[in-house]
Amino acid sequence: MLTEKLLLHVLIVLAPILLLSFFFEKRPIGQSPYFTGMLHSLSAILCVVFAFYEGSLYWDLRYVPLVIAFLYGGRSAGGMVFGFIFVARTVVGGDALVFALSGIVLAAAVLYFYCSKFIELSPAKRVKNAMLMGVWPSFVQIMILFSYTFYYYGETNEEFAQSLSHVLIFGIIQVLAVGTAAKLYELVIERSLMKNEIERAEKLNTLGELAASIAHEVRNPLTVVKGFLQLMQRDDKADNHPYIPLVLSELGRAEVIISDYLNFAKPEFKKLERFSISQILSDVMLLLNALAVKQGVELVSDLKSEPFLFTDRNQLKQAFVNIIKNAIEATPSGGTVTVSLSVSGDQAVVTVADTGKGMTEEQLSRIGTLFYTTKDKGTGLGTTVSVRIIESMQGRVSFKSELGKGTEVTLHLPTVQND
């Protein structure tokens, strides 16, 4: 009978995740921790109401919504579920009420302190850790059983042995329920990230095609104008000869911008070769050191690792120049920009950290978007092109920032063996 009841509870505790996934995924309310907490609280209350009563104890899966709400909804959602369970269990009453309430507090306390670290784990580790967290309430239930039995009877009896077998069934089903719920949540998160990535890719491809089309059309007349100006420069009789170098310089700047647009549309890797990423970073640091000195910024490097890449050296160098240059320009005089290199598995990890003004969450979410920049002057192309180059090399770029403390850019690039 206990098994059938608990399997029914599994459906109850999975219902909020399915509701969030199918009906509220695209709605703002679906992202609210309070709405998430309300749904899981409802499932927890239903578990308490339809609990299986035996041996003066109530057997149900009320702890599963508690675990899932804390781990995936945060402390706000988890706190709501805890409050509703506490009230619901108080209303139900019973001889073991004090022990049951103590168990709820113990279970919630561990989850409260652990949930902030949980979200930083990888998806696979999150599922495993969620299942481990599901073991803790089972342990709490055993403690309640022992405490209640020895408090009222002073010794174990046949009813205690039967309750102990219930704890085993309860523990197994509870861990499986937590694991299933966590896996469902991870699938929902993965699907949401995939949708966002597809939408982003479609926007970038559309913008890329538009940028490439405009850039090609503009470059042709610029090339003609530049050619005639160069011919005029050779003619000493030209009345406006002193202005020609300035015009040529501006045309050159326009060509650089157009090249950036074309590079954004589709980075071209003209020459693939094997090289040391440490050497490229050293060259870029040397190149940008003058800019750092001019800005009053200290440029620090930590390039102890020597990973090798197989890609276009010049394109990678351009990406590094853009990212490190942005860090220098974002850092006030007296600040520091640190460039470090390490290896994680088959990935080279380059970190560029500055002590600049930092960014808000809204600014951070828009970094890498075409035409978006936090500078007073700029097109936002540099960062966007750099991200496109790294992604075209099968790498990835992540940004982390905090207002008043600075920004950290992390690049992951696939390495190759050095022959």
mmCIF file of N, CA, C and O in Angstrom, residues 146-226:
data_model
loop_
_atom_site.group_PDB
_atom_site.id
_atom_site.type_symbol
_atom_site.label_atom_id
_atom_site.label_comp_id
_atom_site.label_asym_id
_atom_site.label_seq_id
_atom_site.Cartn_x
_atom_site.Cartn_y
_atom_site.Cartn_z
ATOM 1 N N PHE A 146 13.397 6.819 15.049
ATOM 2 C CA PHE A 146 14.100 6.403 16.254
ATOM 3 C C PHE A 146 13.686 7.263 17.452
ATOM 4 O O PHE A 146 13.397 6.747 18.544
ATOM 5 N N SER A 147 13.656 8.578 17.243
ATOM 6 C CA SER A 147 13.323 9.496 18.337
ATOM 7 C C SER A 147 11.920 9.228 18.865
ATOM 8 O O SER A 147 11.696 9.154 20.086
ATOM 9 N N TYR A 148 10.979 9.076 17.930
ATOM 10 C CA TYR A 148 9.580 8.856 18.327
ATOM 11 C C TYR A 148 9.419 7.533 19.066
ATOM 12 O O TYR A 148 8.765 7.449 20.113
ATOM 13 N N THR A 149 10.043 6.483 18.530
ATOM 14 C CA THR A 149 9.906 5.141 19.124
ATOM 15 C C THR A 149 10.481 5.099 20.535
ATOM 16 O O THR A 149 9.836 4.607 21.473
ATOM 17 N N PHE A 150 11.680 5.634 20.718
ATOM 18 C CA PHE A 150 12.321 5.563 22.026
ATOM 19 C C PHE A 150 11.704 6.561 23.010
ATOM 20 O O PHE A 150 11.733 6.342 24.225
ATOM 21 N N TYR A 151 11.115 7.627 22.494
ATOM 22 C CA TYR A 151 10.487 8.608 23.384
ATOM 23 C C TYR A 151 9.194 8.045 23.979
ATOM 24 O O TYR A 151 8.899 8.243 25.168
ATOM 25 N N TYR A 152 8.421 7.340 23.134
ATOM 26 C CA TYR A 152 7.122 6.844 23.594
ATOM 27 C C TYR A 152 7.162 5.413 24.122
ATOM 28 O O TYR A 152 6.377 5.043 24.988
ATOM 29 N N TYR A 153 8.067 4.581 23.564
ATOM 30 C CA TYR A 153 8.068 3.157 23.944
ATOM 31 C C TYR A 153 9.323 2.754 24.700
ATOM 32 O O TYR A 153 9.335 1.743 25.401
ATOM 33 N N GLY A 154 10.388 3.473 24.539
ATOM 34 C CA GLY A 154 11.622 3.147 25.248
ATOM 35 C C GLY A 154 12.399 2.010 24.623
ATOM 36 O O GLY A 154 13.531 1.728 25.024
ATOM 37 N N GLU A 155 11.823 1.322 23.658
ATOM 38 C CA GLU A 155 12.501 0.222 22.990
ATOM 39 C C GLU A 155 11.827 -0.035 21.646
ATOM 40 O O GLU A 155 10.737 0.451 21.368
ATOM 41 N N THR A 156 12.510 -0.815 20.817
ATOM 42 C CA THR A 156 11.954 -1.146 19.508
ATOM 43 C C THR A 156 10.916 -2.250 19.641
ATOM 44 O O THR A 156 10.935 -3.037 20.596
ATOM 45 N N ASN A 157 10.000 -2.312 18.694
ATOM 46 C CA ASN A 157 8.981 -3.357 18.680
ATOM 47 C C ASN A 157 8.708 -3.762 17.235
ATOM 48 O O ASN A 157 9.420 -3.339 16.310
ATOM 49 N N GLU A 158 7.701 -4.613 17.030
ATOM 50 C CA GLU A 158 7.390 -5.077 15.680
ATOM 51 C C GLU A 158 6.977 -3.910 14.778
ATOM 52 O O GLU A 158 7.295 -3.878 13.596
ATOM 53 N N GLU A 159 6.247 -2.977 15.361
ATOM 54 C CA GLU A 159 5.811 -1.812 14.582
ATOM 55 C C GLU A 159 7.014 -0.995 14.117
ATOM 56 O O GLU A 159 7.034 -0.457 13.010
ATOM 57 N N PHE A 160 8.053 -0.928 14.976
ATOM 58 C CA PHE A 160 9.273 -0.205 14.614
ATOM 59 C C PHE A 160 9.966 -0.870 13.435
ATOM 60 O O PHE A 160 10.428 -0.204 12.499
ATOM 61 N N ALA A 161 10.039 -2.206 13.459
ATOM 62 C CA ALA A 161 10.684 -2.942 12.360
ATOM 63 C C ALA A 161 9.948 -2.716 11.045
ATOM 64 O O ALA A 161 10.565 -2.546 9.984
ATOM 65 N N GLN A 162 8.612 -2.704 11.104
ATOM 66 C CA GLN A 162 7.827 -2.460 9.900
ATOM 67 C C GLN A 162 8.038 -1.030 9.399
ATOM 68 O O GLN A 162 8.155 -0.794 8.199
ATOM 69 N N SER A 163 8.104 -0.084 10.333
ATOM 70 C CA SER A 163 8.340 1.306 9.960
ATOM 71 C C SER A 163 9.718 1.476 9.328
ATOM 72 O O SER A 163 9.904 2.284 8.411
ATOM 73 N N LEU A 164 10.690 0.704 9.824
ATOM 74 C CA LEU A 164 12.043 0.772 9.268
ATOM 75 C C LEU A 164 12.054 0.310 7.808
ATOM 76 O O LEU A 164 12.752 0.875 6.962
ATOM 77 N N SER A 165 11.258 -0.732 7.508
ATOM 78 C CA SER A 165 11.153 -1.180 6.111
ATOM 79 C C SER A 165 10.466 -0.119 5.262
ATOM 80 O O SER A 165 10.793 0.074 4.086
ATOM 81 N N HIS A 166 9.516 0.604 5.879
ATOM 82 C CA HIS A 166 8.858 1.711 5.170
ATOM 83 C C HIS A 166 9.861 2.814 4.833
ATOM 84 O O HIS A 166 9.789 3.435 3.777
ATOM 85 N N VAL A 167 10.792 3.061 5.762
ATOM 86 C CA VAL A 167 11.817 4.084 5.528
ATOM 87 C C VAL A 167 12.657 3.717 4.311
ATOM 88 O O VAL A 167 13.017 4.582 3.494
ATOM 89 N N LEU A 168 12.981 2.431 4.171
ATOM 90 C CA LEU A 168 13.776 1.970 3.034
ATOM 91 C C LEU A 168 13.022 2.211 1.723
ATOM 92 O O LEU A 168 13.590 2.762 0.756
ATOM 93 N N ILE A 169 11.749 1.825 1.684
ATOM 94 C CA ILE A 169 10.927 2.054 0.484
ATOM 95 C C ILE A 169 10.785 3.551 0.219
ATOM 96 O O ILE A 169 10.938 4.025 -0.917
ATOM 97 N N PHE A 170 10.505 4.284 1.300
ATOM 98 C CA PHE A 170 10.357 5.729 1.217
ATOM 99 C C PHE A 170 11.628 6.368 0.641
ATOM 100 O O PHE A 170 11.574 7.233 -0.245
ATOM 101 N N GLY A 171 12.793 5.941 1.148
ATOM 102 C CA GLY A 171 14.074 6.511 0.704
ATOM 103 C C GLY A 171 14.344 6.259 -0.759
ATOM 104 O O GLY A 171 14.750 7.166 -1.503
ATOM 105 N N ILE A 172 14.125 5.024 -1.205
ATOM 106 C CA ILE A 172 14.394 4.671 -2.609
ATOM 107 C C ILE A 172 13.492 5.473 -3.550
ATOM 108 O O ILE A 172 13.961 6.079 -4.524
ATOM 109 N N ILE A 173 12.191 5.490 -3.256
ATOM 110 C CA ILE A 173 11.250 6.202 -4.128
ATOM 111 C C ILE A 173 11.519 7.703 -4.096
ATOM 112 O O ILE A 173 11.442 8.384 -5.125
ATOM 113 N N GLN A 174 11.861 8.214 -2.927
ATOM 114 C CA GLN A 174 12.132 9.647 -2.811
ATOM 115 C C GLN A 174 13.354 10.061 -3.629
ATOM 116 O O GLN A 174 13.318 11.076 -4.353
ATOM 117 N N VAL A 175 14.425 9.304 -3.553
ATOM 118 C CA VAL A 175 15.642 9.622 -4.318
ATOM 119 C C VAL A 175 15.358 9.541 -5.813
ATOM 120 O O VAL A 175 15.802 10.409 -6.594
ATOM 121 N N LEU A 176 14.615 8.505 -6.233
ATOM 122 C CA LEU A 176 14.264 8.379 -7.651
ATOM 123 C C LEU A 176 13.366 9.539 -8.099
ATOM 124 O O LEU A 176 13.511 10.053 -9.220
ATOM 125 N N ALA A 177 12.452 9.957 -7.231
ATOM 126 C CA ALA A 177 11.559 11.075 -7.562
ATOM 127 C C ALA A 177 12.341 12.377 -7.704
ATOM 128 O O ALA A 177 12.114 13.154 -8.639
ATOM 129 N N VAL A 178 13.283 12.606 -6.786
ATOM 130 C CA VAL A 178 14.116 13.811 -6.863
ATOM 131 C C VAL A 178 14.965 13.786 -8.139
ATOM 132 O O VAL A 178 15.086 14.794 -8.847
ATOM 133 N N GLY A 179 15.539 12.615 -8.442
ATOM 134 C CA GLY A 179 16.352 12.480 -9.652
ATOM 135 C C GLY A 179 15.541 12.727 -10.921
ATOM 136 O O GLY A 179 15.998 13.415 -11.838
ATOM 137 N N THR A 180 14.324 12.178 -10.965
ATOM 138 C CA THR A 180 13.456 12.383 -12.126
ATOM 139 C C THR A 180 13.066 13.844 -12.269
ATOM 140 O O THR A 180 13.092 14.406 -13.369
ATOM 141 N N ALA A 181 12.698 14.469 -11.152
ATOM 142 C CA ALA A 181 12.319 15.885 -11.181
ATOM 143 C C ALA A 181 13.492 16.764 -11.610
ATOM 144 O O ALA A 181 13.329 17.689 -12.413
ATOM 145 N N ALA A 182 14.687 16.453 -11.094
ATOM 146 C CA ALA A 182 15.879 17.227 -11.466
ATOM 147 C C ALA A 182 16.191 17.064 -12.952
ATOM 148 O O ALA A 182 16.538 18.035 -13.636
ATOM 149 N N LYS A 183 16.063 15.846 -13.453
ATOM 150 C CA LYS A 183 16.318 15.588 -14.873
ATOM 151 C C LYS A 183 15.327 16.355 -15.750
ATOM 152 O O LYS A 183 15.708 16.922 -16.789
ATOM 153 N N LEU A 184 14.058 16.379 -15.332
ATOM 154 C CA LEU A 184 13.049 17.139 -16.081
ATOM 155 C C LEU A 184 13.383 18.623 -16.095
ATOM 156 O O LEU A 184 13.264 19.293 -17.130
ATOM 157 N N TYR A 185 13.802 19.137 -14.947
ATOM 158 C CA TYR A 185 14.184 20.547 -14.877
ATOM 159 C C TYR A 185 15.372 20.835 -15.804
ATOM 160 O O TYR A 185 15.406 21.867 -16.489
ATOM 161 N N GLU A 186 16.344 19.937 -15.821
ATOM 162 C CA GLU A 186 17.511 20.131 -16.683
ATOM 163 C C GLU A 186 17.111 20.114 -18.160
ATOM 164 O O GLU A 186 17.657 20.868 -18.976
ATOM 165 N N LEU A 187 16.150 19.247 -18.515
ATOM 166 C CA LEU A 187 15.667 19.213 -19.899
ATOM 167 C C LEU A 187 14.959 20.513 -20.260
ATOM 168 O O LEU A 187 15.111 21.023 -21.378
ATOM 169 N N VAL A 188 14.194 21.055 -19.315
ATOM 170 C CA VAL A 188 13.516 22.333 -19.544
ATOM 171 C C VAL A 188 14.540 23.453 -19.730
ATOM 172 O O VAL A 188 14.429 24.281 -20.641
ATOM 173 N N ILE A 189 15.563 23.467 -18.866
ATOM 174 C CA ILE A 189 16.620 24.487 -18.956
ATOM 175 C C ILE A 189 17.374 24.350 -20.275
ATOM 176 O O ILE A 189 17.645 25.344 -20.967
ATOM 177 N N GLU A 190 17.716 23.113 -20.634
ATOM 178 C CA GLU A 190 18.451 22.869 -21.877
ATOM 179 C C GLU A 190 17.636 23.308 -23.094
ATOM 180 O O GLU A 190 18.169 23.928 -24.018
ATOM 181 N N ARG A 191 16.331 23.002 -23.084
ATOM 182 C CA ARG A 191 15.484 23.390 -24.206
ATOM 183 C C ARG A 191 15.382 24.905 -24.319
ATOM 184 O O ARG A 191 15.420 25.467 -25.414
ATOM 185 N N SER A 192 15.275 25.563 -23.166
ATOM 186 C CA SER A 192 15.193 27.020 -23.165
ATOM 187 C C SER A 192 16.479 27.644 -23.699
ATOM 188 O O SER A 192 16.434 28.581 -24.512
ATOM 189 N N LEU A 193 17.624 27.118 -23.254
ATOM 190 C CA LEU A 193 18.916 27.635 -23.739
ATOM 191 C C LEU A 193 19.077 27.382 -25.232
ATOM 192 O O LEU A 193 19.596 28.232 -25.974
ATOM 193 N N MET A 194 18.612 26.204 -25.681
ATOM 194 C CA MET A 194 18.720 25.867 -27.104
ATOM 195 C C MET A 194 17.872 26.810 -27.959
ATOM 196 O O MET A 194 18.299 27.261 -29.022
ATOM 197 N N LYS A 195 16.664 27.106 -27.470
ATOM 198 C CA LYS A 195 15.793 28.041 -28.194
ATOM 199 C C LYS A 195 16.437 29.417 -28.295
ATOM 200 O O LYS A 195 16.431 30.043 -29.359
ATOM 201 N N ASN A 196 16.986 29.881 -27.177
ATOM 202 C CA ASN A 196 17.641 31.196 -27.175
ATOM 203 C C ASN A 196 18.831 31.223 -28.118
ATOM 204 O O ASN A 196 19.062 32.213 -28.821
ATOM 205 N N GLU A 197 19.590 30.115 -28.136
ATOM 206 C CA GLU A 197 20.759 30.039 -29.002
ATOM 207 C C GLU A 197 20.356 30.014 -30.474
ATOM 208 O O GLU A 197 20.998 30.651 -31.322
ATOM 209 N N ILE A 198 19.283 29.284 -30.787
ATOM 210 C CA ILE A 198 18.794 29.231 -32.173
ATOM 211 C C ILE A 198 18.313 30.615 -32.623
ATOM 212 O O ILE A 198 18.616 31.065 -33.732
ATOM 213 N N GLU A 199 17.547 31.295 -31.747
ATOM 214 C CA GLU A 199 17.073 32.638 -32.070
ATOM 215 C C GLU A 199 18.241 33.595 -32.269
ATOM 216 O O GLU A 199 18.235 34.422 -33.185
ATOM 217 N N ARG A 200 19.251 33.480 -31.399
ATOM 218 C CA ARG A 200 20.430 34.340 -31.513
ATOM 219 C C ARG A 200 21.180 34.061 -32.812
ATOM 220 O O ARG A 200 21.607 34.994 -33.510
ATOM 221 N N ALA A 201 21.326 32.776 -33.143
ATOM 222 C CA ALA A 201 22.035 32.406 -34.371
ATOM 223 C C ALA A 201 21.301 32.925 -35.611
ATOM 224 O O ALA A 201 21.926 33.409 -36.562
ATOM 225 N N GLU A 202 19.971 32.825 -35.595
ATOM 226 C CA GLU A 202 19.182 33.310 -36.729
ATOM 227 C C GLU A 202 19.331 34.823 -36.888
ATOM 228 O O GLU A 202 19.469 35.330 -38.005
ATOM 229 N N LYS A 203 19.293 35.551 -35.766
ATOM 230 C CA LYS A 203 19.465 37.008 -35.828
ATOM 231 C C LYS A 203 20.856 37.369 -36.356
ATOM 232 O O LYS A 203 21.009 38.264 -37.195
ATOM 233 N N LEU A 204 21.876 36.661 -35.842
ATOM 234 C CA LEU A 204 23.235 36.942 -36.274
ATOM 235 C C LEU A 204 23.427 36.632 -37.748
ATOM 236 O O LEU A 204 24.102 37.373 -38.473
ATOM 237 N N ASN A 205 22.841 35.532 -38.213
ATOM 238 C CA ASN A 205 22.970 35.185 -39.631
ATOM 239 C C ASN A 205 22.290 36.223 -40.516
ATOM 240 O O ASN A 205 22.829 36.611 -41.563
ATOM 241 N N THR A 206 21.101 36.690 -40.090
ATOM 242 C CA THR A 206 20.389 37.716 -40.857
ATOM 243 C C THR A 206 21.189 39.013 -40.903
ATOM 244 O O THR A 206 21.373 39.621 -41.970
ATOM 245 N N LEU A 207 21.679 39.421 -39.711
ATOM 246 C CA LEU A 207 22.499 40.634 -39.655
ATOM 247 C C LEU A 207 23.795 40.473 -40.431
ATOM 248 O O LEU A 207 24.283 41.404 -41.082
ATOM 249 N N GLY A 208 24.356 39.254 -40.375
ATOM 250 C CA GLY A 208 25.599 38.985 -41.092
ATOM 251 C C GLY A 208 25.429 39.101 -42.597
ATOM 252 O O GLY A 208 26.265 39.692 -43.289
ATOM 253 N N GLU A 209 24.342 38.529 -43.105
ATOM 254 C CA GLU A 209 24.075 38.616 -44.538
ATOM 255 C C GLU A 209 23.851 40.067 -44.968
ATOM 256 O O GLU A 209 24.323 40.501 -46.016
ATOM 257 N N LEU A 210 23.119 40.815 -44.133
ATOM 258 C CA LEU A 210 22.876 42.225 -44.427
ATOM 259 C C LEU A 210 24.177 43.017 -44.400
ATOM 260 O O LEU A 210 24.439 43.835 -45.302
ATOM 261 N N ALA A 211 24.991 42.764 -43.364
ATOM 262 C CA ALA A 211 26.266 43.478 -43.241
ATOM 263 C C ALA A 211 27.180 43.167 -44.410
ATOM 264 O O ALA A 211 27.836 44.062 -44.961
ATOM 265 N N ALA A 212 27.237 41.898 -44.798
ATOM 266 C CA ALA A 212 28.102 41.500 -45.921
ATOM 267 C C ALA A 212 27.648 42.150 -47.214
ATOM 268 O O ALA A 212 28.472 42.624 -48.017
ATOM 269 N N SER A 213 26.334 42.192 -47.435
ATOM 270 C CA SER A 213 25.791 42.784 -48.654
ATOM 271 C C SER A 213 26.121 44.270 -48.739
ATOM 272 O O SER A 213 26.614 44.761 -49.768
ATOM 273 N N ILE A 214 25.881 44.988 -47.624
ATOM 274 C CA ILE A 214 26.166 46.429 -47.606
ATOM 275 C C ILE A 214 27.657 46.693 -47.745
ATOM 276 O O ILE A 214 28.090 47.576 -48.490
ATOM 277 N N ALA A 215 28.454 45.912 -47.020
ATOM 278 C CA ALA A 215 29.901 46.106 -47.044
ATOM 279 C C ALA A 215 30.470 45.918 -48.444
ATOM 280 O O ALA A 215 31.324 46.690 -48.896
ATOM 281 N N HIS A 216 29.995 44.896 -49.158
ATOM 282 C CA HIS A 216 30.478 44.659 -50.528
ATOM 283 C C HIS A 216 30.115 45.815 -51.447
ATOM 284 O O HIS A 216 30.922 46.261 -52.269
ATOM 285 N N GLU A 217 28.866 46.302 -51.286
ATOM 286 C CA GLU A 217 28.408 47.389 -52.153
ATOM 287 C C GLU A 217 29.156 48.682 -51.865
ATOM 288 O O GLU A 217 29.449 49.454 -52.779
ATOM 289 N N VAL A 218 29.477 48.954 -50.608
ATOM 290 C CA VAL A 218 30.156 50.197 -50.237
ATOM 291 C C VAL A 218 31.638 50.127 -50.570
ATOM 292 O O VAL A 218 32.257 51.128 -50.961
ATOM 293 N N ARG A 219 32.232 48.944 -50.431
ATOM 294 C CA ARG A 219 33.674 48.819 -50.649
ATOM 295 C C ARG A 219 34.057 49.144 -52.091
ATOM 296 O O ARG A 219 35.101 49.758 -52.335
ATOM 297 N N ASN A 220 33.231 48.767 -53.063
ATOM 298 C CA ASN A 220 33.572 48.995 -54.475
ATOM 299 C C ASN A 220 33.764 50.473 -54.801
ATOM 300 O O ASN A 220 34.816 50.856 -55.338
ATOM 301 N N PRO A 221 32.792 51.356 -54.492
ATOM 302 C CA PRO A 221 33.043 52.778 -54.782
ATOM 303 C C PRO A 221 34.174 53.366 -53.949
ATOM 304 O O PRO A 221 34.895 54.251 -54.417
ATOM 305 N N LEU A 222 34.360 52.890 -52.728
ATOM 306 C CA LEU A 222 35.475 53.374 -51.904
ATOM 307 C C LEU A 222 36.817 53.054 -52.559
ATOM 308 O O LEU A 222 37.743 53.865 -52.542
ATOM 309 N N THR A 223 36.907 51.865 -53.113
ATOM 310 C CA THR A 223 38.151 51.446 -53.778
ATOM 311 C C THR A 223 38.446 52.350 -54.968
ATOM 312 O O THR A 223 39.597 52.756 -55.190
ATOM 313 N N VAL A 224 37.389 52.679 -55.727
ATOM 314 C CA VAL A 224 37.575 53.565 -56.895
ATOM 315 C C VAL A 224 38.021 54.953 -56.448
ATOM 316 O O VAL A 224 38.980 55.522 -56.992
ATOM 317 N N VAL A 225 37.343 55.501 -55.438
ATOM 318 C CA VAL A 225 37.688 56.835 -54.932
ATOM 319 C C VAL A 225 39.117 56.847 -54.408
ATOM 320 O O VAL A 225 39.883 57.789 -54.661
ATOM 321 N N LYS A 226 39.480 55.835 -53.665
ATOM 322 C CA LYS A 226 40.832 55.765 -53.108
ATOM 323 C C LYS A 226 41.880 55.716 -54.213
ATOM 324 O O LYS A 226 42.934 56.367 -54.126
#
